[in-house]
Amino acid sequence: MFVLGLTGSIGMGKSTTAKMFAAEGVPVQDADVVVHKLYEGEATAAIEAAFPGTTKDGHVDRIELGKRALGDPAAIKRLEQIVHPLVAQARDRFVAEAERNGAAVAILDVPLLFETGGDVRCDAVVVVSAPRDTQRQRALERTGMTEQKLAAIMAKQIPDDEKRQRADFIVDTSQGFEHARAQVREILKTVATMAKRRG
């Protein structure tokens, strides 16, 4: 089975692209969804111990945790030490299950794929991209997004031009859905002929 990493900075259209892969019958694991689930249960006790008062009724209060961690590198590192191993376990289970089910390709949809070194567990990486002004406009249209929040998120992300350089494939989402969908189909055709490179 071929494991494709899917990544892209905020506002680039990564989630929409992930849905296009899913529509082609490819199993997709969304790392953000995995984290949401961990915050609803498995990671709650450890997060409460590290950040007292950030959970209630067995769930992590994401807003409270954000206030505590965002902009504090030491706090973010502490949080990552709790969450990343659990995300890795979930990823390994997903890949094993997709392989058992006979999938030819599986997608790991990870916003911080390069930043966390997750690309080494992929056979190839797709970067979703768009021009900077398009990205900014899309990001600021999100509920609750502010200039300050956007700046903090982008500070954690490798710049788009560097991601593009490191990508095996690029999906440009600035030219409409059909154009992006055609790129997705072309990528799936190409990976069917590619060698795996995971260790």
C-alpha atoms as a PDB file:
ATOM      1  CA  MET A   1       0.000   0.000   0.000  1.00  0.00           C
ATOM      2  CA  PHE A   2       1.195   3.497  -0.883  1.00  0.00           C
ATOM      3  CA  VAL A   3       1.001   6.091   1.924  1.00  0.00           C
ATOM      4  CA  LEU A   4       0.509   9.665   0.725  1.00  0.00           C
ATOM      5  CA  GLY A   5       1.033  12.548   3.116  1.00  0.00           C
ATOM      6  CA  LEU A   6      -1.314  15.485   2.523  1.00  0.00           C
ATOM      7  CA  THR A   7      -0.390  18.862   3.948  1.00  0.00           C
ATOM      8  CA  GLY A   8      -0.729  22.589   3.379  1.00  0.00           C
ATOM      9  CA  SER A   9      -0.774  25.781   5.366  1.00  0.00           C
ATOM     10  CA  ILE A  10      -3.949  27.310   6.786  1.00  0.00           C
ATOM     11  CA  GLY A  11      -6.419  28.574   4.167  1.00  0.00           C
ATOM     12  CA  MET A  12      -4.894  26.615   1.276  1.00  0.00           C
ATOM     13  CA  GLY A  13      -7.843  24.238   0.744  1.00  0.00           C
ATOM     14  CA  LYS A  14      -6.338  21.090   2.264  1.00  0.00           C
ATOM     15  CA  SER A  15      -9.599  19.825   3.798  1.00  0.00           C
ATOM     16  CA  THR A  16     -11.426  20.235   0.480  1.00  0.00           C
ATOM     17  CA  THR A  17      -8.612  18.363  -1.295  1.00  0.00           C
ATOM     18  CA  ALA A  18      -8.786  15.562   1.315  1.00  0.00           C
ATOM     19  CA  LYS A  19     -12.506  15.181   0.509  1.00  0.00           C
ATOM     20  CA  MET A  20     -11.630  14.867  -3.188  1.00  0.00           C
ATOM     21  CA  PHE A  21      -9.243  11.994  -2.435  1.00  0.00           C
ATOM     22  CA  ALA A  22     -11.945  10.366  -0.261  1.00  0.00           C
ATOM     23  CA  ALA A  23     -14.436  10.747  -3.138  1.00  0.00           C
ATOM     24  CA  GLU A  24     -12.012   8.722  -5.288  1.00  0.00           C
ATOM     25  CA  GLY A  25     -12.301   5.890  -2.744  1.00  0.00           C
ATOM     26  CA  VAL A  26      -9.041   6.567  -0.883  1.00  0.00           C
ATOM     27  CA  PRO A  27      -9.119   6.105   2.928  1.00  0.00           C
ATOM     28  CA  VAL A  28      -8.145   9.404   4.606  1.00  0.00           C
ATOM     29  CA  GLN A  29      -7.093   9.993   8.192  1.00  0.00           C
ATOM     30  CA  ASP A  30      -7.429  13.611   9.337  1.00  0.00           C
ATOM     31  CA  ALA A  31      -4.920  14.320  12.127  1.00  0.00           C
ATOM     32  CA  ASP A  32      -7.080  17.219  13.400  1.00  0.00           C
ATOM     33  CA  VAL A  33     -10.059  14.861  13.835  1.00  0.00           C
ATOM     34  CA  VAL A  34      -7.781  12.419  15.689  1.00  0.00           C
ATOM     35  CA  VAL A  35      -6.700  15.222  18.062  1.00  0.00           C
ATOM     36  CA  HIS A  36     -10.346  16.277  18.597  1.00  0.00           C
ATOM     37  CA  LYS A  37     -11.188  12.707  19.626  1.00  0.00           C
ATOM     38  CA  LEU A  38      -8.178  12.547  21.963  1.00  0.00           C
ATOM     39  CA  TYR A  39      -9.365  15.807  23.557  1.00  0.00           C
ATOM     40  CA  GLU A  40     -12.741  14.147  24.150  1.00  0.00           C
ATOM     41  CA  GLY A  41     -11.208  11.296  26.143  1.00  0.00           C
ATOM     42  CA  GLU A  42      -7.849   9.560  25.948  1.00  0.00           C
ATOM     43  CA  ALA A  43      -5.621  12.654  26.354  1.00  0.00           C
ATOM     44  CA  THR A  44      -7.824  14.517  28.841  1.00  0.00           C
ATOM     45  CA  ALA A  45      -6.274  13.343  32.139  1.00  0.00           C
ATOM     46  CA  ALA A  46      -2.697  14.005  30.986  1.00  0.00           C
ATOM     47  CA  ILE A  47      -3.634  17.460  29.670  1.00  0.00           C
ATOM     48  CA  GLU A  48      -5.427  18.353  32.909  1.00  0.00           C
ATOM     49  CA  ALA A  49      -2.318  17.272  34.869  1.00  0.00           C
ATOM     50  CA  ALA A  50      -0.049  19.428  32.684  1.00  0.00           C
ATOM     51  CA  PHE A  51      -2.469  22.368  32.346  1.00  0.00           C
ATOM     52  CA  PRO A  52      -4.776  22.410  35.403  1.00  0.00           C
ATOM     53  CA  GLY A  53      -8.210  23.893  34.764  1.00  0.00           C
ATOM     54  CA  THR A  54      -8.216  23.317  30.985  1.00  0.00           C
ATOM     55  CA  THR A  55     -10.676  20.407  31.067  1.00  0.00           C
ATOM     56  CA  LYS A  56     -14.258  20.014  32.217  1.00  0.00           C
ATOM     57  CA  ASP A  57     -16.644  17.044  32.231  1.00  0.00           C
ATOM     58  CA  GLY A  58     -13.922  14.781  30.849  1.00  0.00           C
ATOM     59  CA  HIS A  59     -13.242  16.963  27.788  1.00  0.00           C
ATOM     60  CA  VAL A  60     -10.498  19.443  26.984  1.00  0.00           C
ATOM     61  CA  ASP A  61     -11.718  23.047  26.786  1.00  0.00           C
ATOM     62  CA  ARG A  62      -9.905  23.982  23.563  1.00  0.00           C
ATOM     63  CA  ILE A  63     -10.413  27.727  24.067  1.00  0.00           C
ATOM     64  CA  GLU A  64      -8.945  27.613  27.581  1.00  0.00           C
ATOM     65  CA  LEU A  65      -6.077  25.391  26.445  1.00  0.00           C
ATOM     66  CA  GLY A  66      -5.430  27.740  23.517  1.00  0.00           C
ATOM     67  CA  LYS A  67      -5.190  30.706  25.886  1.00  0.00           C
ATOM     68  CA  ARG A  68      -2.701  28.771  27.995  1.00  0.00           C
ATOM     69  CA  ALA A  69      -0.540  27.343  25.193  1.00  0.00           C
ATOM     70  CA  LEU A  70      -0.702  29.611  22.126  1.00  0.00           C
ATOM     71  CA  GLY A  71       2.354  31.827  21.904  1.00  0.00           C
ATOM     72  CA  ASP A  72       4.202  29.932  24.671  1.00  0.00           C
ATOM     73  CA  PRO A  73       6.774  27.586  23.051  1.00  0.00           C
ATOM     74  CA  ALA A  74       7.434  25.681  26.312  1.00  0.00           C
ATOM     75  CA  ALA A  75       3.689  25.059  26.817  1.00  0.00           C
ATOM     76  CA  ILE A  76       3.239  23.956  23.207  1.00  0.00           C
ATOM     77  CA  LYS A  77       6.165  21.536  23.571  1.00  0.00           C
ATOM     78  CA  ARG A  78       4.618  20.094  26.757  1.00  0.00           C
ATOM     79  CA  LEU A  79       1.280  19.650  24.971  1.00  0.00           C
ATOM     80  CA  GLU A  80       2.929  18.024  21.942  1.00  0.00           C
ATOM     81  CA  GLN A  81       4.735  15.526  24.204  1.00  0.00           C
ATOM     82  CA  ILE A  82       1.308  14.365  25.415  1.00  0.00           C
ATOM     83  CA  VAL A  83      -0.560  14.421  22.107  1.00  0.00           C
ATOM     84  CA  HIS A  84       1.982  13.375  19.443  1.00  0.00           C
ATOM     85  CA  PRO A  85       2.595   9.802  20.708  1.00  0.00           C
ATOM     86  CA  LEU A  86      -1.184   9.203  20.856  1.00  0.00           C
ATOM     87  CA  VAL A  87      -1.609  10.607  17.334  1.00  0.00           C
ATOM     88  CA  ALA A  88       1.221   8.314  16.132  1.00  0.00           C
ATOM     89  CA  GLN A  89      -0.542   5.266  17.607  1.00  0.00           C
ATOM     90  CA  ALA A  90      -3.796   6.251  15.879  1.00  0.00           C
ATOM     91  CA  ARG A  91      -1.917   6.746  12.586  1.00  0.00           C
ATOM     92  CA  ASP A  92      -0.308   3.302  12.792  1.00  0.00           C
ATOM     93  CA  ARG A  93      -3.703   1.696  13.488  1.00  0.00           C
ATOM     94  CA  PHE A  94      -5.241   3.530  10.510  1.00  0.00           C
ATOM     95  CA  VAL A  95      -2.459   2.466   8.093  1.00  0.00           C
ATOM     96  CA  ALA A  96      -2.640  -1.162   9.255  1.00  0.00           C
ATOM     97  CA  GLU A  97      -6.443  -1.221   8.868  1.00  0.00           C
ATOM     98  CA  ALA A  98      -6.356   0.385   5.398  1.00  0.00           C
ATOM     99  CA  GLU A  99      -3.783  -2.207   4.329  1.00  0.00           C
ATOM    100  CA  ARG A 100      -5.897  -5.063   5.762  1.00  0.00           C
ATOM    101  CA  ASN A 101      -8.881  -3.733   3.809  1.00  0.00           C
ATOM    102  CA  GLY A 102      -6.876  -3.925   0.583  1.00  0.00           C
ATOM    103  CA  ALA A 103      -6.486  -0.186  -0.094  1.00  0.00           C
ATOM    104  CA  ALA A 104      -3.927   0.623  -2.810  1.00  0.00           C
ATOM    105  CA  VAL A 105      -3.376   4.135  -1.391  1.00  0.00           C
ATOM    106  CA  ALA A 106      -4.054   5.738   2.000  1.00  0.00           C
ATOM    107  CA  ILE A 107      -3.865   9.436   2.885  1.00  0.00           C
ATOM    108  CA  LEU A 108      -2.460  10.928   6.083  1.00  0.00           C
ATOM    109  CA  ASP A 109      -3.929  14.447   6.238  1.00  0.00           C
ATOM    110  CA  VAL A 110      -1.571  16.311   8.601  1.00  0.00           C
ATOM    111  CA  PRO A 111      -1.377  20.142   8.778  1.00  0.00           C
ATOM    112  CA  LEU A 112       2.103  20.073  10.368  1.00  0.00           C
ATOM    113  CA  LEU A 113       3.448  17.082   8.408  1.00  0.00           C
ATOM    114  CA  PHE A 114       6.891  18.551   7.667  1.00  0.00           C
ATOM    115  CA  GLU A 115       7.102  20.420  10.971  1.00  0.00           C
ATOM    116  CA  THR A 116       6.654  17.195  12.982  1.00  0.00           C
ATOM    117  CA  GLY A 117       8.821  15.016  10.713  1.00  0.00           C
ATOM    118  CA  GLY A 118       5.770  12.986   9.659  1.00  0.00           C
ATOM    119  CA  ASP A 119       6.842  13.071   6.010  1.00  0.00           C
ATOM    120  CA  VAL A 120       9.388  10.281   6.694  1.00  0.00           C
ATOM    121  CA  ARG A 121       6.460   7.891   7.279  1.00  0.00           C
ATOM    122  CA  CYS A 122       5.017   8.648   3.840  1.00  0.00           C
ATOM    123  CA  ASP A 123       5.915   7.316   0.400  1.00  0.00           C
ATOM    124  CA  ALA A 124       5.226  10.731  -1.162  1.00  0.00           C
ATOM    125  CA  VAL A 125       3.850  14.109  -0.061  1.00  0.00           C
ATOM    126  CA  VAL A 126       1.117  16.252  -1.618  1.00  0.00           C
ATOM    127  CA  VAL A 127       1.213  19.956  -0.721  1.00  0.00           C
ATOM    128  CA  VAL A 128      -2.002  21.941  -1.186  1.00  0.00           C
ATOM    129  CA  SER A 129      -1.221  25.516  -2.144  1.00  0.00           C
ATOM    130  CA  ALA A 130      -2.709  28.798  -3.341  1.00  0.00           C
ATOM    131  CA  PRO A 131      -1.442  32.376  -3.748  1.00  0.00           C
ATOM    132  CA  ARG A 132      -0.772  34.239  -0.490  1.00  0.00           C
ATOM    133  CA  ASP A 133      -3.632  36.748  -0.861  1.00  0.00           C
ATOM    134  CA  THR A 134      -6.109  33.884  -1.517  1.00  0.00           C
ATOM    135  CA  GLN A 135      -4.797  32.049   1.549  1.00  0.00           C
ATOM    136  CA  ARG A 136      -5.127  35.115   3.772  1.00  0.00           C
ATOM    137  CA  GLN A 137      -8.646  35.916   2.565  1.00  0.00           C
ATOM    138  CA  ARG A 138      -9.838  32.322   3.132  1.00  0.00           C
ATOM    139  CA  ALA A 139      -8.227  32.087   6.582  1.00  0.00           C
ATOM    140  CA  LEU A 140      -9.703  35.374   7.817  1.00  0.00           C
ATOM    141  CA  GLU A 141     -13.195  34.257   6.698  1.00  0.00           C
ATOM    142  CA  ARG A 142     -13.071  31.455   9.289  1.00  0.00           C
ATOM    143  CA  THR A 143     -15.223  31.876  12.391  1.00  0.00           C
ATOM    144  CA  GLY A 144     -13.236  33.310  15.292  1.00  0.00           C
ATOM    145  CA  MET A 145     -10.119  33.981  13.198  1.00  0.00           C
ATOM    146  CA  THR A 146      -8.252  37.208  13.911  1.00  0.00           C
ATOM    147  CA  GLU A 147      -5.073  38.753  12.479  1.00  0.00           C
ATOM    148  CA  GLN A 148      -3.280  37.851  15.730  1.00  0.00           C
ATOM    149  CA  LYS A 149      -4.474  34.222  15.676  1.00  0.00           C
ATOM    150  CA  LEU A 150      -3.551  33.862  12.007  1.00  0.00           C
ATOM    151  CA  ALA A 151      -0.056  35.239  12.678  1.00  0.00           C
ATOM    152  CA  ALA A 152       0.433  32.756  15.568  1.00  0.00           C
ATOM    153  CA  ILE A 153      -0.721  29.810  13.423  1.00  0.00           C
ATOM    154  CA  MET A 154       1.448  30.815  10.469  1.00  0.00           C
ATOM    155  CA  ALA A 155       4.478  31.259  12.731  1.00  0.00           C
ATOM    156  CA  LYS A 156       4.263  27.516  13.552  1.00  0.00           C
ATOM    157  CA  GLN A 157       4.029  26.521   9.888  1.00  0.00           C
ATOM    158  CA  ILE A 158       6.884  26.155   7.415  1.00  0.00           C
ATOM    159  CA  PRO A 159       6.443  28.806   4.668  1.00  0.00           C
ATOM    160  CA  ASP A 160       4.441  27.691   1.639  1.00  0.00           C
ATOM    161  CA  ASP A 161       7.314  28.123  -0.824  1.00  0.00           C
ATOM    162  CA  GLU A 162       9.486  25.749   1.238  1.00  0.00           C
ATOM    163  CA  LYS A 163       6.644  23.208   1.421  1.00  0.00           C
ATOM    164  CA  ARG A 164       6.265  23.413  -2.357  1.00  0.00           C
ATOM    165  CA  GLN A 165       9.984  22.710  -2.788  1.00  0.00           C
ATOM    166  CA  ARG A 166       9.764  19.634  -0.551  1.00  0.00           C
ATOM    167  CA  ALA A 167       6.564  18.303  -2.154  1.00  0.00           C
ATOM    168  CA  ASP A 168       6.366  15.372  -4.545  1.00  0.00           C
ATOM    169  CA  PHE A 169       3.048  16.765  -5.821  1.00  0.00           C
ATOM    170  CA  ILE A 170       1.324  20.147  -5.584  1.00  0.00           C
ATOM    171  CA  VAL A 171      -2.432  20.722  -5.792  1.00  0.00           C
ATOM    172  CA  ASP A 172      -3.162  24.355  -6.667  1.00  0.00           C
ATOM    173  CA  THR A 173      -6.630  25.175  -5.312  1.00  0.00           C
ATOM    174  CA  SER A 174      -6.798  28.722  -6.684  1.00  0.00           C
ATOM    175  CA  GLN A 175      -8.323  27.724 -10.037  1.00  0.00           C
ATOM    176  CA  GLY A 176     -11.539  26.102  -8.861  1.00  0.00           C
ATOM    177  CA  PHE A 177     -12.809  22.680  -7.778  1.00  0.00           C
ATOM    178  CA  GLU A 178     -12.658  20.946 -11.144  1.00  0.00           C
ATOM    179  CA  HIS A 179      -9.040  21.918 -11.689  1.00  0.00           C
ATOM    180  CA  ALA A 180      -8.120  20.641  -8.203  1.00  0.00           C
ATOM    181  CA  ARG A 181     -10.081  17.406  -8.755  1.00  0.00           C
ATOM    182  CA  ALA A 182      -8.226  16.775 -12.017  1.00  0.00           C
ATOM    183  CA  GLN A 183      -4.913  17.207 -10.177  1.00  0.00           C
ATOM    184  CA  VAL A 184      -6.024  14.713  -7.487  1.00  0.00           C
ATOM    185  CA  ARG A 185      -6.910  12.110 -10.140  1.00  0.00           C
ATOM    186  CA  GLU A 186      -3.582  12.661 -11.898  1.00  0.00           C
ATOM    187  CA  ILE A 187      -1.694  12.151  -8.607  1.00  0.00           C
ATOM    188  CA  LEU A 188      -3.515   8.852  -7.996  1.00  0.00           C
ATOM    189  CA  LYS A 189      -2.601   7.667 -11.490  1.00  0.00           C
ATOM    190  CA  THR A 190       1.054   8.573 -10.918  1.00  0.00           C
ATOM    191  CA  VAL A 191       1.436   6.966  -7.467  1.00  0.00           C
ATOM    192  CA  ALA A 192       0.103   3.690  -8.868  1.00  0.00           C
ATOM    193  CA  THR A 193       3.418   3.443 -10.771  1.00  0.00           C
ATOM    194  CA  MET A 194       5.738   4.781  -8.027  1.00  0.00           C
ATOM    195  CA  ALA A 195       8.002   2.823  -5.670  1.00  0.00           C
ATOM    196  CA  LYS A 196       7.404   3.073  -1.922  1.00  0.00           C
ATOM    197  CA  ARG A 197      10.086   4.873   0.042  1.00  0.00           C
ATOM    198  CA  ARG A 198       9.050   4.469   3.692  1.00  0.00           C
ATOM    199  CA  GLY A 199      11.693   2.891   5.921  1.00  0.00           C
END
